[in-house]
Structures are given as structure tokens and as C-alpha cells.
């Protein structure tokens, strides 16, 4: 269910919004590290840690997006 939600409903509009092609390499690498932390916490069945990592990831992404928008 989570994969379906992320892949079919959530990710396509997000990808259009953020302009994946313009994302600097350092930010993509950081996002991959953040995603790995989230997945590891889920695999370890630690919902509190998964939530913490997800909230940090979303906060960082929001901050980066706000900076990008204000720079336009």
C-alpha cells in the first residue's frame, strides 16, 4: 500500500513540482542517505526512528524548496 501511494499518487506530482533535473548532486546524495536511514528504521521495525528520520527529511526538503523559490 505504501509503495503504491508513493509511486502512483504522491511521487509524480512531486517530481513535476521540484524539477528533478535541476537538483544538485550533493542534495541528491543527501536525499539518498536520508532515504536509506528511513528504510533502515522501517526494516528494523522502529517506527519512532523512522518517523524522526522522515520528519527531518521533509523539513530539510521544505527548507531547500523555500530557498530555491525565494531565489527565483
JSON list of N, CA and C in Angstrom, two decimals:
[
{"chain": "A", "resi": 1, "resn": "UNK", "atom": "N", "xyz": [0.83, -1.19, 0.00]},
{"chain": "A", "resi": 1, "resn": "UNK", "atom": "CA", "xyz": [0.00, 0.00, 0.00]},
{"chain": "A", "resi": 1, "resn": "UNK", "atom": "C", "xyz": [0.88, 1.26, 0.00]},
{"chain": "A", "resi": 2, "resn": "UNK", "atom": "N", "xyz": [1.93, 1.26, 0.83]},
{"chain": "A", "resi": 2, "resn": "UNK", "atom": "CA", "xyz": [2.81, 2.42, 0.91]},
{"chain": "A", "resi": 2, "resn": "UNK", "atom": "C", "xyz": [3.53, 2.66, -0.42]},
{"chain": "A", "resi": 3, "resn": "UNK", "atom": "N", "xyz": [4.03, 1.60, -1.02]},
{"chain": "A", "resi": 3, "resn": "UNK", "atom": "CA", "xyz": [4.71, 1.74, -2.31]},
{"chain": "A", "resi": 3, "resn": "UNK", "atom": "C", "xyz": [3.75, 2.28, -3.35]},
{"chain": "A", "resi": 4, "resn": "UNK", "atom": "N", "xyz": [2.53, 1.78, -3.39]},
{"chain": "A", "resi": 4, "resn": "UNK", "atom": "CA", "xyz": [1.53, 2.25, -4.34]},
{"chain": "A", "resi": 4, "resn": "UNK", "atom": "C", "xyz": [1.23, 3.74, -4.13]},
{"chain": "A", "resi": 5, "resn": "UNK", "atom": "N", "xyz": [1.05, 4.12, -2.89]},
{"chain": "A", "resi": 5, "resn": "UNK", "atom": "CA", "xyz": [0.76, 5.51, -2.57]},
{"chain": "A", "resi": 5, "resn": "UNK", "atom": "C", "xyz": [1.90, 6.42, -3.02]},
{"chain": "A", "resi": 6, "resn": "UNK", "atom": "N", "xyz": [3.12, 6.04, -2.68]},
{"chain": "A", "resi": 6, "resn": "UNK", "atom": "CA", "xyz": [4.27, 6.86, -3.02]},
{"chain": "A", "resi": 6, "resn": "UNK", "atom": "C", "xyz": [4.52, 6.92, -4.52]},
{"chain": "A", "resi": 7, "resn": "UNK", "atom": "N", "xyz": [4.43, 5.77, -5.18]},
{"chain": "A", "resi": 7, "resn": "UNK", "atom": "CA", "xyz": [4.79, 5.71, -6.60]},
{"chain": "A", "resi": 7, "resn": "UNK", "atom": "C", "xyz": [3.70, 6.22, -7.53]},
{"chain": "A", "resi": 8, "resn": "UNK", "atom": "N", "xyz": [2.46, 5.91, -7.23]},
{"chain": "A", "resi": 8, "resn": "UNK", "atom": "CA", "xyz": [1.41, 6.25, -8.18]},
{"chain": "A", "resi": 8, "resn": "UNK", "atom": "C", "xyz": [0.66, 7.54, -7.86]},
{"chain": "A", "resi": 9, "resn": "UNK", "atom": "N", "xyz": [0.62, 7.91, -6.60]},
{"chain": "A", "resi": 9, "resn": "UNK", "atom": "CA", "xyz": [-0.18, 9.08, -6.24]},
{"chain": "A", "resi": 9, "resn": "UNK", "atom": "C", "xyz": [0.65, 10.27, -5.77]},
{"chain": "A", "resi": 10, "resn": "UNK", "atom": "N", "xyz": [1.71, 10.02, -5.05]},
{"chain": "A", "resi": 10, "resn": "UNK", "atom": "CA", "xyz": [2.47, 11.10, -4.44]},
{"chain": "A", "resi": 10, "resn": "UNK", "atom": "C", "xyz": [3.67, 11.54, -5.27]},
{"chain": "A", "resi": 11, "resn": "UNK", "atom": "N", "xyz": [4.45, 10.62, -5.75]},
{"chain": "A", "resi": 11, "resn": "UNK", "atom": "CA", "xyz": [5.71, 10.97, -6.38]},
{"chain": "A", "resi": 11, "resn": "UNK", "atom": "C", "xyz": [5.59, 11.72, -7.71]},
{"chain": "A", "resi": 12, "resn": "UNK", "atom": "N", "xyz": [4.72, 11.31, -8.63]},
{"chain": "A", "resi": 12, "resn": "UNK", "atom": "CA", "xyz": [4.68, 12.04, -9.92]},
{"chain": "A", "resi": 12, "resn": "UNK", "atom": "C", "xyz": [4.42, 13.54, -9.79]},
{"chain": "A", "resi": 13, "resn": "UNK", "atom": "N", "xyz": [3.44, 13.98, -9.01]},
{"chain": "A", "resi": 13, "resn": "UNK", "atom": "CA", "xyz": [3.27, 15.44, -8.89]},
{"chain": "A", "resi": 13, "resn": "UNK", "atom": "C", "xyz": [4.45, 16.11, -8.18]},
{"chain": "A", "resi": 14, "resn": "UNK", "atom": "N", "xyz": [5.02, 15.42, -7.21]},
{"chain": "A", "resi": 14, "resn": "UNK", "atom": "CA", "xyz": [6.17, 15.98, -6.51]},
{"chain": "A", "resi": 14, "resn": "UNK", "atom": "C", "xyz": [7.35, 16.15, -7.47]},
{"chain": "A", "resi": 15, "resn": "UNK", "atom": "N", "xyz": [7.56, 15.19, -8.30]},
{"chain": "A", "resi": 15, "resn": "UNK", "atom": "CA", "xyz": [8.67, 15.26, -9.27]},
{"chain": "A", "resi": 15, "resn": "UNK", "atom": "C", "xyz": [8.47, 16.44, -10.22]},
{"chain": "A", "resi": 16, "resn": "UNK", "atom": "N", "xyz": [7.27, 16.66, -10.66]},
{"chain": "A", "resi": 16, "resn": "UNK", "atom": "CA", "xyz": [7.00, 17.80, -11.52]},
{"chain": "A", "resi": 16, "resn": "UNK", "atom": "C", "xyz": [7.26, 19.11, -10.80]},
{"chain": "A", "resi": 17, "resn": "UNK", "atom": "N", "xyz": [6.86, 19.16, -9.54]},
{"chain": "A", "resi": 17, "resn": "UNK", "atom": "CA", "xyz": [6.99, 20.38, -8.75]},
{"chain": "A", "resi": 17, "resn": "UNK", "atom": "C", "xyz": [8.44, 20.74, -8.50]},
{"chain": "A", "resi": 18, "resn": "UNK", "atom": "N", "xyz": [9.25, 19.76, -8.15]},
{"chain": "A", "resi": 18, "resn": "UNK", "atom": "CA", "xyz": [10.60, 20.09, -7.71]},
{"chain": "A", "resi": 18, "resn": "UNK", "atom": "C", "xyz": [11.61, 20.17, -8.83]},
{"chain": "A", "resi": 19, "resn": "UNK", "atom": "N", "xyz": [11.30, 19.70, -10.01]},
{"chain": "A", "resi": 19, "resn": "UNK", "atom": "CA", "xyz": [12.24, 19.79, -11.11]},
{"chain": "A", "resi": 19, "resn": "UNK", "atom": "C", "xyz": [13.48, 18.97, -10.88]},
{"chain": "A", "resi": 20, "resn": "UNK", "atom": "N", "xyz": [13.33, 17.68, -10.86]},
{"chain": "A", "resi": 20, "resn": "UNK", "atom": "CA", "xyz": [14.41, 16.74, -10.55]},
{"chain": "A", "resi": 20, "resn": "UNK", "atom": "C", "xyz": [15.70, 17.01, -11.31]},
{"chain": "A", "resi": 21, "resn": "UNK", "atom": "N", "xyz": [15.59, 17.42, -12.55]},
{"chain": "A", "resi": 21, "resn": "UNK", "atom": "CA", "xyz": [16.77, 17.60, -13.39]},
{"chain": "A", "resi": 21, "resn": "UNK", "atom": "C", "xyz": [17.67, 18.72, -12.89]},
{"chain": "A", "resi": 22, "resn": "UNK", "atom": "N", "xyz": [17.15, 19.63, -12.08]},
{"chain": "A", "resi": 22, "resn": "UNK", "atom": "CA", "xyz": [17.93, 20.77, -11.62]},
{"chain": "A", "resi": 22, "resn": "UNK", "atom": "C", "xyz": [18.51, 20.56, -10.22]},
{"chain": "A", "resi": 23, "resn": "UNK", "atom": "N", "xyz": [18.31, 19.38, -9.64]},
{"chain": "A", "resi": 23, "resn": "UNK", "atom": "CA", "xyz": [18.77, 19.12, -8.29]},
{"chain": "A", "resi": 23, "resn": "UNK", "atom": "C", "xyz": [20.28, 18.87, -8.28]},
{"chain": "A", "resi": 24, "resn": "UNK", "atom": "N", "xyz": [21.05, 19.68, -7.54]},
{"chain": "A", "resi": 24, "resn": "UNK", "atom": "CA", "xyz": [22.49, 19.46, -7.48]},
{"chain": "A", "resi": 24, "resn": "UNK", "atom": "C", "xyz": [22.83, 18.08, -6.91]},
{"chain": "A", "resi": 25, "resn": "UNK", "atom": "N", "xyz": [23.96, 17.55, -7.33]},
{"chain": "A", "resi": 25, "resn": "UNK", "atom": "CA", "xyz": [24.40, 16.21, -6.94]},
{"chain": "A", "resi": 25, "resn": "UNK", "atom": "C", "xyz": [24.47, 16.07, -5.42]},
{"chain": "A", "resi": 26, "resn": "UNK", "atom": "N", "xyz": [25.01, 17.05, -4.73]},
{"chain": "A", "resi": 26, "resn": "UNK", "atom": "CA", "xyz": [25.14, 16.95, -3.27]},
{"chain": "A", "resi": 26, "resn": "UNK", "atom": "C", "xyz": [23.78, 16.77, -2.59]},
{"chain": "A", "resi": 27, "resn": "UNK", "atom": "N", "xyz": [22.77, 17.46, -3.08]},
{"chain": "A", "resi": 27, "resn": "UNK", "atom": "CA", "xyz": [21.44, 17.31, -2.48]},
{"chain": "A", "resi": 27, "resn": "UNK", "atom": "C", "xyz": [20.84, 15.96, -2.79]},
{"chain": "A", "resi": 28, "resn": "UNK", "atom": "N", "xyz": [21.07, 15.47, -4.00]},
{"chain": "A", "resi": 28, "resn": "UNK", "atom": "CA", "xyz": [20.57, 14.12, -4.33]},
{"chain": "A", "resi": 28, "resn": "UNK", "atom": "C", "xyz": [21.23, 13.08, -3.46]},
{"chain": "A", "resi": 29, "resn": "UNK", "atom": "N", "xyz": [22.53, 13.21, -3.25]},
{"chain": "A", "resi": 29, "resn": "UNK", "atom": "CA", "xyz": [23.25, 12.25, -2.41]},
{"chain": "A", "resi": 29, "resn": "UNK", "atom": "C", "xyz": [22.75, 12.32, -0.97]},
{"chain": "A", "resi": 30, "resn": "UNK", "atom": "N", "xyz": [22.51, 13.53, -0.48]},
{"chain": "A", "resi": 30, "resn": "UNK", "atom": "CA", "xyz": [21.99, 13.68, 0.87]},
{"chain": "A", "resi": 30, "resn": "UNK", "atom": "C", "xyz": [20.61, 13.02, 0.98]},
{"chain": "A", "resi": 31, "resn": "UNK", "atom": "N", "xyz": [19.78, 13.24, -0.02]},
{"chain": "A", "resi": 31, "resn": "UNK", "atom": "CA", "xyz": [18.44, 12.64, -0.01]},
{"chain": "A", "resi": 31, "resn": "UNK", "atom": "C", "xyz": [18.53, 11.11, 0.02]},
{"chain": "A", "resi": 32, "resn": "UNK", "atom": "N", "xyz": [19.47, 10.55, -0.74]},
{"chain": "A", "resi": 32, "resn": "UNK", "atom": "CA", "xyz": [19.63, 9.09, -0.73]},
{"chain": "A", "resi": 32, "resn": "UNK", "atom": "C", "xyz": [20.04, 8.58, 0.65]},
{"chain": "A", "resi": 33, "resn": "UNK", "atom": "N", "xyz": [20.92, 9.31, 1.32]},
{"chain": "A", "resi": 33, "resn": "UNK", "atom": "CA", "xyz": [21.32, 8.93, 2.68]},
{"chain": "A", "resi": 33, "resn": "UNK", "atom": "C", "xyz": [20.11, 9.00, 3.61]},
{"chain": "A", "resi": 34, "resn": "UNK", "atom": "N", "xyz": [19.34, 10.07, 3.48]},
{"chain": "A", "resi": 34, "resn": "UNK", "atom": "CA", "xyz": [18.14, 10.22, 4.31]},
{"chain": "A", "resi": 34, "resn": "UNK", "atom": "C", "xyz": [17.14, 9.10, 4.05]},
{"chain": "A", "resi": 35, "resn": "UNK", "atom": "N", "xyz": [16.94, 8.77, 2.79]},
{"chain": "A", "resi": 35, "resn": "UNK", "atom": "CA", "xyz": [16.02, 7.68, 2.43]},
{"chain": "A", "resi": 35, "resn": "UNK", "atom": "C", "xyz": [16.51, 6.36, 3.02]},
{"chain": "A", "resi": 36, "resn": "UNK", "atom": "N", "xyz": [17.81, 6.12, 2.95]},
{"chain": "A", "resi": 36, "resn": "UNK", "atom": "CA", "xyz": [18.37, 4.88, 3.49]},
{"chain": "A", "resi": 36, "resn": "UNK", "atom": "C", "xyz": [18.11, 4.80, 5.00]},
{"chain": "A", "resi": 37, "resn": "UNK", "atom": "N", "xyz": [18.28, 5.91, 5.70]},
{"chain": "A", "resi": 37, "resn": "UNK", "atom": "CA", "xyz": [18.02, 5.92, 7.14]},
{"chain": "A", "resi": 37, "resn": "UNK", "atom": "C", "xyz": [16.57, 5.58, 7.45]},
{"chain": "A", "resi": 38, "resn": "UNK", "atom": "N", "xyz": [15.67, 6.14, 6.66]},
{"chain": "A", "resi": 38, "resn": "UNK", "atom": "CA", "xyz": [14.25, 5.86, 6.84]},
{"chain": "A", "resi": 38, "resn": "UNK", "atom": "C", "xyz": [13.96, 4.39, 6.60]},
{"chain": "A", "resi": 39, "resn": "UNK", "atom": "N", "xyz": [14.47, 3.86, 5.50]},
{"chain": "A", "resi": 39, "resn": "UNK", "atom": "CA", "xyz": [14.25, 2.44, 5.17]},
{"chain": "A", "resi": 39, "resn": "UNK", "atom": "C", "xyz": [14.87, 1.52, 6.22]},
{"chain": "A", "resi": 40, "resn": "UNK", "atom": "N", "xyz": [16.06, 1.86, 6.70]},
{"chain": "A", "resi": 40, "resn": "UNK", "atom": "CA", "xyz": [16.69, 1.04, 7.73]},
{"chain": "A", "resi": 40, "resn": "UNK", "atom": "C", "xyz": [15.86, 1.00, 9.00]},
{"chain": "A", "resi": 41, "resn": "UNK", "atom": "N", "xyz": [15.31, 2.14, 9.39]},
{"chain": "A", "resi": 41, "resn": "UNK", "atom": "CA", "xyz": [14.47, 2.18, 10.58]},
{"chain": "A", "resi": 41, "resn": "UNK", "atom": "C", "xyz": [13.20, 1.35, 10.39]},
{"chain": "A", "resi": 42, "resn": "UNK", "atom": "N", "xyz": [12.63, 1.41, 9.19]},
{"chain": "A", "resi": 42, "resn": "UNK", "atom": "CA", "xyz": [11.44, 0.59, 8.90]},
{"chain": "A", "resi": 42, "resn": "UNK", "atom": "C", "xyz": [11.81, -0.88, 8.94]},
{"chain": "A", "resi": 43, "resn": "UNK", "atom": "N", "xyz": [12.94, -1.24, 8.31]},
{"chain": "A", "resi": 43, "resn": "UNK", "atom": "CA", "xyz": [13.39, -2.64, 8.31]},
{"chain": "A", "resi": 43, "resn": "UNK", "atom": "C", "xyz": [13.66, -3.14, 9.73]},
{"chain": "A", "resi": 44, "resn": "UNK", "atom": "N", "xyz": [14.14, -2.25, 10.59]},
{"chain": "A", "resi": 44, "resn": "UNK", "atom": "CA", "xyz": [14.40, -2.60, 11.99]},
{"chain": "A", "resi": 44, "resn": "UNK", "atom": "C", "xyz": [13.15, -2.56, 12.85]},
{"chain": "A", "resi": 45, "resn": "UNK", "atom": "N", "xyz": [12.02, -2.25, 12.21]},
{"chain": "A", "resi": 45, "resn": "UNK", "atom": "CA", "xyz": [10.73, -2.17, 12.90]},
{"chain": "A", "resi": 45, "resn": "UNK", "atom": "C", "xyz": [10.76, -1.16, 14.05]},
{"chain": "A", "resi": 46, "resn": "UNK", "atom": "N", "xyz": [11.34, -0.01, 13.73]},
{"chain": "A", "resi": 46, "resn": "UNK", "atom": "CA", "xyz": [11.45, 1.08, 14.72]},
{"chain": "A", "resi": 46, "resn": "UNK", "atom": "C", "xyz": [10.66, 2.28, 14.19]},
{"chain": "A", "resi": 47, "resn": "UNK", "atom": "N", "xyz": [9.35, 2.29, 14.46]},
{"chain": "A", "resi": 47, "resn": "UNK", "atom": "CA", "xyz": [8.52, 3.35, 13.90]},
{"chain": "A", "resi": 47, "resn": "UNK", "atom": "C", "xyz": [8.88, 4.75, 14.41]},
{"chain": "A", "resi": 48, "resn": "UNK", "atom": "N", "xyz": [9.33, 4.84, 15.65]},
{"chain": "A", "resi": 48, "resn": "UNK", "atom": "CA", "xyz": [9.69, 6.15, 16.18]},
{"chain": "A", "resi": 48, "resn": "UNK", "atom": "C", "xyz": [10.90, 6.72, 15.44]},
{"chain": "A", "resi": 49, "resn": "UNK", "atom": "N", "xyz": [11.90, 5.89, 15.22]},
{"chain": "A", "resi": 49, "resn": "UNK", "atom": "CA", "xyz": [13.08, 6.35, 14.50]},
{"chain": "A", "resi": 49, "resn": "UNK", "atom": "C", "xyz": [12.75, 6.65, 13.04]},
{"chain": "A", "resi": 50, "resn": "UNK", "atom": "N", "xyz": [11.91, 5.81, 12.41]},
{"chain": "A", "resi": 50, "resn": "UNK", "atom": "CA", "xyz": [11.50, 6.05, 11.02]},
{"chain": "A", "resi": 50, "resn": "UNK", "atom": "C", "xyz": [10.78, 7.39, 10.92]},
{"chain": "A", "resi": 51, "resn": "UNK", "atom": "N", "xyz": [9.89, 7.65, 11.87]},
{"chain": "A", "resi": 51, "resn": "UNK", "atom": "CA", "xyz": [9.17, 8.93, 11.87]},
{"chain": "A", "resi": 51, "resn": "UNK", "atom": "C", "xyz": [10.13, 10.10, 12.06]},
{"chain": "A", "resi": 52, "resn": "UNK", "atom": "N", "xyz": [11.06, 9.97, 12.97]},
{"chain": "A", "resi": 52, "resn": "UNK", "atom": "CA", "xyz": [12.04, 11.03, 13.20]},
{"chain": "A", "resi": 52, "resn": "UNK", "atom": "C", "xyz": [12.82, 11.34, 11.93]},
{"chain": "A", "resi": 53, "resn": "UNK", "atom": "N", "xyz": [13.32, 10.29, 11.27]},
{"chain": "A", "resi": 53, "resn": "UNK", "atom": "CA", "xyz": [14.08, 10.50, 10.04]},
{"chain": "A", "resi": 53, "resn": "UNK", "atom": "C", "xyz": [13.21, 11.09, 8.93]},
{"chain": "A", "resi": 54, "resn": "UNK", "atom": "N", "xyz": [11.97, 10.64, 8.84]},
{"chain": "A", "resi": 54, "resn": "UNK", "atom": "CA", "xyz": [11.08, 11.15, 7.80]},
{"chain": "A", "resi": 54, "resn": "UNK", "atom": "C", "xyz": [10.77, 12.62, 8.05]},
{"chain": "A", "resi": 55, "resn": "UNK", "atom": "N", "xyz": [10.50, 12.98, 9.28]},
{"chain": "A", "resi": 55, "resn": "UNK", "atom": "CA", "xyz": [10.22, 14.39, 9.60]},
{"chain": "A", "resi": 55, "resn": "UNK", "atom": "C", "xyz": [11.42, 15.28, 9.31]},
{"chain": "A", "resi": 56, "resn": "UNK", "atom": "N", "xyz": [12.62, 14.81, 9.64]},
{"chain": "A", "resi": 56, "resn": "UNK", "atom": "CA", "xyz": [13.83, 15.57, 9.32]},
{"chain": "A", "resi": 56, "resn": "UNK", "atom": "C", "xyz": [13.99, 15.73, 7.81]},
{"chain": "A", "resi": 57, "resn": "UNK", "atom": "N", "xyz": [13.74, 14.65, 7.09]},
{"chain": "A", "resi": 57, "resn": "UNK", "atom": "CA", "xyz": [13.86, 14.68, 5.64]},
{"chain": "A", "resi": 57, "resn": "UNK", "atom": "C", "xyz": [12.89, 15.69, 5.03]},
{"chain": "A", "resi": 58, "resn": "UNK", "atom": "N", "xyz": [11.66, 15.67, 5.48]},
{"chain": "A", "resi": 58, "resn": "UNK", "atom": "CA", "xyz": [10.64, 16.59, 4.97]},
{"chain": "A", "resi": 58, "resn": "UNK", "atom": "C", "xyz": [11.00, 18.04, 5.33]},
{"chain": "A", "resi": 59, "resn": "UNK", "atom": "N", "xyz": [11.45, 18.25, 6.54]},
{"chain": "A", "resi": 59, "resn": "UNK", "atom": "CA", "xyz": [11.84, 19.60, 6.96]},
{"chain": "A", "resi": 59, "resn": "UNK", "atom": "C", "xyz": [12.97, 20.13, 6.11]},
{"chain": "A", "resi": 60, "resn": "UNK", "atom": "N", "xyz": [13.99, 19.32, 5.91]},
{"chain": "A", "resi": 60, "resn": "UNK", "atom": "CA", "xyz": [15.12, 19.75, 5.09]},
{"chain": "A", "resi": 60, "resn": "UNK", "atom": "C", "xyz": [14.67, 20.04, 3.66]},
{"chain": "A", "resi": 61, "resn": "UNK", "atom": "N", "xyz": [13.86, 19.16, 3.10]},
{"chain": "A", "resi": 61, "resn": "UNK", "atom": "CA", "xyz": [13.37, 19.35, 1.73]},
{"chain": "A", "resi": 61, "resn": "UNK", "atom": "C", "xyz": [12.55, 20.64, 1.62]},
{"chain": "A", "resi": 62, "resn": "UNK", "atom": "N", "xyz": [11.71, 20.90, 2.61]},
{"chain": "A", "resi": 62, "resn": "UNK", "atom": "CA", "xyz": [10.90, 22.11, 2.61]},
{"chain": "A", "resi": 62, "resn": "UNK", "atom": "C", "xyz": [11.79, 23.35, 2.67]},
{"chain": "A", "resi": 63, "resn": "UNK", "atom": "N", "xyz": [12.80, 23.31, 3.54]},
{"chain": "A", "resi": 63, "resn": "UNK", "atom": "CA", "xyz": [13.72, 24.45, 3.65]},
{"chain": "A", "resi": 63, "resn": "UNK", "atom": "C", "xyz": [14.45, 24.70, 2.33]},
{"chain": "A", "resi": 64, "resn": "UNK", "atom": "N", "xyz": [14.93, 23.64, 1.69]},
{"chain": "A", "resi": 64, "resn": "UNK", "atom": "CA", "xyz": [15.63, 23.78, 0.42]},
{"chain": "A", "resi": 64, "resn": "UNK", "atom": "C", "xyz": [14.69, 24.33, -0.65]},
{"chain": "A", "resi": 65, "resn": "UNK", "atom": "N", "xyz": [13.44, 23.88, -0.66]},
{"chain": "A", "resi": 65, "resn": "UNK", "atom": "CA", "xyz": [12.47, 24.35, -1.65]},
{"chain": "A", "resi": 65, "resn": "UNK", "atom": "C", "xyz": [12.17, 25.83, -1.43]},
{"chain": "A", "resi": 66, "resn": "UNK", "atom": "N", "xyz": [12.02, 26.24, -0.18]},
{"chain": "A", "resi": 66, "resn": "UNK", "atom": "CA", "xyz": [11.74, 27.65, 0.11]},
{"chain": "A", "resi": 66, "resn": "UNK", "atom": "C", "xyz": [12.91, 28.54, -0.34]},
{"chain": "A", "resi": 67, "resn": "UNK", "atom": "N", "xyz": [14.12, 28.07, -0.12]},
{"chain": "A", "resi": 67, "resn": "UNK", "atom": "CA", "xyz": [15.30, 28.82, -0.57]},
{"chain": "A", "resi": 67, "resn": "UNK", "atom": "C", "xyz": [15.31, 28.93, -2.11]},
{"chain": "A", "resi": 68, "resn": "UNK", "atom": "N", "xyz": [15.03, 27.82, -2.76]},
{"chain": "A", "resi": 68, "resn": "UNK", "atom": "CA", "xyz": [15.02, 27.80, -4.24]},
{"chain": "A", "resi": 68, "resn": "UNK", "atom": "C", "xyz": [13.94, 28.73, -4.79]},
{"chain": "A", "resi": 69, "resn": "UNK", "atom": "N", "xyz": [12.77, 28.73, -4.17]},
{"chain": "A", "resi": 69, "resn": "UNK", "atom": "CA", "xyz": [11.67, 29.58, -4.65]},
{"chain": "A", "resi": 69, "resn": "UNK", "atom": "C", "xyz": [12.01, 31.06, -4.42]},
{"chain": "A", "resi": 70, "resn": "UNK", "atom": "N", "xyz": [12.57, 31.38, -3.28]},
{"chain": "A", "resi": 70, "resn": "UNK", "atom": "CA", "xyz": [12.89, 32.78, -2.99]},
{"chain": "A", "resi": 70, "resn": "UNK", "atom": "C", "xyz": [14.04, 33.31, -3.87]},
{"chain": "A", "resi": 71, "resn": "UNK", "atom": "N", "xyz": [14.85, 32.41, -4.39]},
{"chain": "A", "resi": 71, "resn": "UNK", "atom": "CA", "xyz": [15.98, 32.82, -5.24]},
{"chain": "A", "resi": 71, "resn": "UNK", "atom": "C", "xyz": [15.53, 33.11, -6.68]},
{"chain": "A", "resi": 72, "resn": "UNK", "atom": "N", "xyz": [14.33, 32.73, -7.02]},
{"chain": "A", "resi": 72, "resn": "UNK", "atom": "CA", "xyz": [13.84, 32.93, -8.40]},
{"chain": "A", "resi": 72, "resn": "UNK", "atom": "C", "xyz": [13.50, 34.34, -8.68]}
]
